[in-house]
Structure formats: structure tokens, C-alpha cells
Amino acid sequence: MNHGGASDHDPRQDLEPGELAPADLPEDKPHPEYRINIYRDWCKSCGICAAFCPRQCLSLDAEGAPVVDKADRCTGCRWCELHCPDFAICVREVAKAVDDEAKG
């Protein structure tokens, strides 16, 4: 029952699969960046890495090979790396340069 004019509709039901609700979005604070490397010679284009990526950082090209689409969305969970049967994908944190002001 609806009380006080509030809607019973949950706005999270309108989200696309994999899309984060506003309350689930990370705050605007510094976060690590990650690099996703795909070793093409080892990859058999099975698509498992793209299927397991919770942030849809990877997609498949016309031949079915994985492509890093949205590297900025990567949280470093390494699900793609852990599930790759050929060890053809590697996720590593990008080392950031420290400002001279921050050192002193």
C-alpha cells in the first residue's frame, strides 16, 4: 500500500543488466586504475572473460576475440583472469606517479 505519496516503484528495476544504481555507484574519490592485457597468441576466443566481467569492460569483436572496451570501469576483480582457461588475460594495477608536493 502506498502511504504519504511515495511510489511503490523501485527505480532499480529500470536499470539495464550490469548497470549500477545511483546508490551503488562509487564515490568521487581517488581509486586505482587497472590495465587489462590480452595475449592474442594464447587466446582461443572463447568469450568467457567478457561473459564474467561484472563491469562490462570487455566485449567481443566480429571474430569473437575479446577487446578491452571500457578499461576505466575496471575494478581489478580479476574475474576475467581467473576464469580464462588459457591464461590469456592479465589484470594489473597501474602504478601512479607520486607528485613532488605529496612527497615533501
Tab-separated table of C-alpha atoms in Angstrom:
chain	number	residue	atom	x	y	z
A	1	MET	CA	0.000	0.000	0.000
A	2	ASN	CA	1.201	3.486	-0.838
A	3	HIS	CA	1.442	5.922	2.083
A	4	GLY	CA	2.336	9.596	2.040
A	5	GLY	CA	2.506	9.868	-1.751
A	6	ALA	CA	5.545	7.587	-2.006
A	7	SER	CA	5.712	5.327	-5.025
A	8	ASP	CA	5.945	1.555	-4.710
A	9	HIS	CA	8.032	1.505	-7.925
A	10	ASP	CA	11.695	0.547	-7.387
A	11	PRO	CA	13.817	2.652	-9.821
A	12	ARG	CA	16.460	-0.107	-9.852
A	13	GLN	CA	14.040	-2.190	-11.934
A	14	ASP	CA	14.591	0.250	-14.824
A	15	LEU	CA	18.351	-0.391	-14.997
A	16	GLU	CA	19.997	-2.291	-17.826
A	17	PRO	CA	21.700	-5.583	-16.884
A	18	GLY	CA	25.029	-4.783	-15.234
A	19	GLU	CA	24.201	-1.108	-14.757
A	20	LEU	CA	24.745	0.229	-11.249
A	21	ALA	CA	22.027	2.012	-9.303
A	22	PRO	CA	22.981	5.565	-8.216
A	23	ALA	CA	23.301	4.436	-4.589
A	24	ASP	CA	25.675	1.661	-5.721
A	25	LEU	CA	27.997	3.978	-7.638
A	26	PRO	CA	31.403	4.592	-6.087
A	27	GLU	CA	32.043	7.972	-4.522
A	28	ASP	CA	34.177	10.520	-6.355
A	29	LYS	CA	37.450	9.710	-4.653
A	30	PRO	CA	40.764	8.505	-5.999
A	31	HIS	CA	40.721	4.880	-6.982
A	32	PRO	CA	43.350	2.643	-8.534
A	33	GLU	CA	43.494	2.197	-12.278
A	34	TYR	CA	43.952	-1.187	-13.895
A	35	ARG	CA	45.412	-2.351	-17.197
A	36	ILE	CA	43.900	-5.379	-18.916
A	37	ASN	CA	46.311	-7.229	-21.204
A	38	ILE	CA	45.086	-9.874	-23.618
A	39	TYR	CA	47.690	-12.251	-25.049
A	40	ARG	CA	46.306	-12.859	-28.536
A	41	ASP	CA	48.619	-15.812	-29.275
A	42	TRP	CA	47.203	-17.709	-26.287
A	43	CYS	CA	43.548	-16.668	-26.643
A	44	LYS	CA	41.163	-19.089	-28.361
A	45	SER	CA	38.301	-16.516	-28.394
A	46	CYS	CA	36.004	-18.497	-26.105
A	47	GLY	CA	34.367	-15.334	-24.705
A	48	ILE	CA	34.496	-16.436	-21.067
A	49	CYS	CA	36.385	-13.309	-19.977
A	50	ALA	CA	33.751	-10.975	-21.427
A	51	ALA	CA	30.924	-13.082	-20.016
A	52	PHE	CA	32.338	-12.992	-16.481
A	53	CYS	CA	33.302	-9.291	-16.386
A	54	PRO	CA	30.875	-7.695	-13.874
A	55	ARG	CA	31.612	-4.177	-15.165
A	56	GLN	CA	31.400	-4.992	-18.910
A	57	CYS	CA	34.972	-3.803	-19.507
A	58	LEU	CA	35.430	-6.408	-22.229
A	59	SER	CA	33.470	-7.081	-25.384
A	60	LEU	CA	33.935	-9.430	-28.320
A	61	ASP	CA	34.929	-8.313	-31.804
A	62	ALA	CA	33.468	-9.684	-35.055
A	63	GLU	CA	35.685	-12.798	-34.832
A	64	GLY	CA	34.696	-13.413	-31.200
A	65	ALA	CA	38.028	-12.280	-29.767
A	66	PRO	CA	37.951	-10.210	-26.565
A	67	VAL	CA	38.578	-6.478	-26.762
A	68	VAL	CA	39.175	-4.085	-23.865
A	69	ASP	CA	36.252	-1.713	-24.327
A	70	LYS	CA	35.971	0.245	-21.087
A	71	ALA	CA	39.238	-0.072	-19.158
A	72	ASP	CA	38.301	2.895	-16.961
A	73	ARG	CA	35.449	0.825	-15.453
A	74	CYS	CA	37.775	-1.997	-14.321
A	75	THR	CA	37.866	-2.504	-10.545
A	76	GLY	CA	40.617	-5.119	-10.624
A	77	CYS	CA	38.384	-8.001	-9.526
A	78	ARG	CA	40.285	-10.274	-11.936
A	79	TRP	CA	37.241	-12.450	-12.698
A	80	CYS	CA	38.279	-12.479	-16.360
A	81	GLU	CA	41.793	-13.562	-15.445
A	82	LEU	CA	40.641	-16.248	-13.010
A	83	HIS	CA	38.201	-17.836	-15.457
A	84	CYS	CA	40.347	-17.785	-18.603
A	85	PRO	CA	41.126	-21.415	-19.467
A	86	ASP	CA	44.204	-20.390	-21.479
A	87	PHE	CA	45.781	-17.839	-19.078
A	88	ALA	CA	45.492	-15.359	-21.936
A	89	ILE	CA	44.356	-12.346	-19.919
A	90	CYS	CA	46.149	-10.424	-17.205
A	91	VAL	CA	44.858	-7.587	-14.998
A	92	ARG	CA	47.404	-5.383	-13.217
A	93	GLU	CA	47.156	-2.180	-11.227
A	94	VAL	CA	48.740	0.819	-12.940
A	95	ALA	CA	51.369	2.448	-10.736
A	96	LYS	CA	50.675	6.155	-10.408
A	97	ALA	CA	53.455	8.699	-10.209
A	98	VAL	CA	53.649	10.488	-6.864
A	99	ASP	CA	53.538	14.306	-7.044
A	100	ASP	CA	56.605	16.131	-5.701
A	101	GLU	CA	54.313	18.108	-3.367
A	102	ALA	CA	52.919	14.904	-1.866
A	103	LYS	CA	56.440	13.633	-1.147
A	104	GLY	CA	57.601	16.661	0.797
